[in-house]
């Protein structure tokens, strides 16, 4: 399942640096399931910083993996 894969890639259960947290999102669309985990922090002025994002997806048979990669990275 993509939720488990994204959580594993993000090392979900590990301790984080002080002030950093994880957020997770899951969305099914047109037969594809996508999950992303973002590691973020907020500075003293309330401005967020995204430090890292991992993504897992299941789109079935990948006819053109480069196109899938480009869509996700975009």
Tab-separated table of C-alpha atoms in Angstrom:
chain	number	residue	atom	x	y	z
A	1	UNK	CA	0.000	0.000	0.000
A	2	UNK	CA	1.308	3.472	-0.852
A	3	UNK	CA	0.585	4.845	2.614
A	4	UNK	CA	2.931	2.290	4.183
A	5	UNK	CA	5.574	2.868	1.509
A	6	UNK	CA	5.608	6.645	1.941
A	7	UNK	CA	5.697	6.374	5.731
A	8	UNK	CA	8.619	3.946	5.524
A	9	UNK	CA	10.582	6.178	3.115
A	10	UNK	CA	10.019	9.141	5.439
A	11	UNK	CA	11.135	7.097	8.463
A	12	UNK	CA	7.815	7.993	10.109
A	13	UNK	CA	8.479	6.620	13.608
A	14	UNK	CA	11.938	8.187	14.049
A	15	UNK	CA	12.757	11.207	16.166
A	16	UNK	CA	13.032	14.506	14.327
A	17	UNK	CA	15.214	17.535	14.883
A	18	UNK	CA	13.651	19.974	17.325
A	19	UNK	CA	10.962	22.001	15.589
A	20	UNK	CA	10.474	19.639	12.629
A	21	UNK	CA	7.306	17.667	11.993
A	22	UNK	CA	5.836	15.367	9.360
A	23	UNK	CA	2.616	15.802	7.425
A	24	UNK	CA	1.017	13.139	5.255
A	25	UNK	CA	-1.472	13.219	2.387
A	26	UNK	CA	-3.168	10.425	0.439
A	27	UNK	CA	-5.305	10.744	-2.678
A	28	UNK	CA	-6.843	8.232	-5.081
A	29	UNK	CA	-7.443	9.598	-8.598
A	30	UNK	CA	-8.392	7.779	-11.808
A	31	UNK	CA	-7.194	4.414	-10.509
A	32	UNK	CA	-3.883	5.772	-9.192
A	33	UNK	CA	-3.155	6.008	-5.478
A	34	UNK	CA	-0.640	8.647	-4.372
A	35	UNK	CA	0.766	9.388	-0.935
A	36	UNK	CA	3.250	12.103	0.035
A	37	UNK	CA	4.999	12.865	3.321
A	38	UNK	CA	6.542	16.281	3.940
A	39	UNK	CA	9.043	17.165	6.670
A	40	UNK	CA	8.472	20.801	7.642
A	41	UNK	CA	9.348	23.429	10.226
A	42	UNK	CA	8.078	26.931	11.013
A	43	UNK	CA	10.431	29.805	11.925
A	44	UNK	CA	9.880	32.485	14.559
A	45	UNK	CA	7.983	34.663	12.053
A	46	UNK	CA	5.616	31.812	11.203
A	47	UNK	CA	7.160	31.088	7.792
A	48	UNK	CA	7.130	27.403	6.864
A	49	UNK	CA	10.122	25.580	5.394
A	50	UNK	CA	9.733	22.277	3.573
A	51	UNK	CA	12.894	20.245	4.176
A	52	UNK	CA	11.987	17.028	2.386
A	53	UNK	CA	9.103	15.401	0.540
A	54	UNK	CA	8.792	11.699	-0.285
A	55	UNK	CA	6.179	10.210	-2.573
A	56	UNK	CA	4.804	6.728	-3.171
A	57	UNK	CA	2.293	5.849	-5.856
A	58	UNK	CA	0.589	2.895	-7.463
A	59	UNK	CA	-0.528	3.568	-11.018
A	60	UNK	CA	-0.564	-0.011	-12.240
A	61	UNK	CA	1.611	-0.961	-15.210
A	62	UNK	CA	4.071	1.844	-15.993
A	63	UNK	CA	4.211	2.175	-19.778
A	64	UNK	CA	6.563	5.182	-19.598
A	65	UNK	CA	8.226	5.482	-16.158
A	66	UNK	CA	10.002	8.724	-17.138
A	67	UNK	CA	6.650	10.443	-17.723
A	68	UNK	CA	5.354	9.246	-14.360
A	69	UNK	CA	8.504	10.514	-12.638
A	70	UNK	CA	8.167	13.895	-14.386
A	71	UNK	CA	4.524	14.226	-13.297
A	72	UNK	CA	5.335	13.476	-9.661
A	73	UNK	CA	8.417	15.695	-9.523
A	74	UNK	CA	6.499	18.539	-11.182
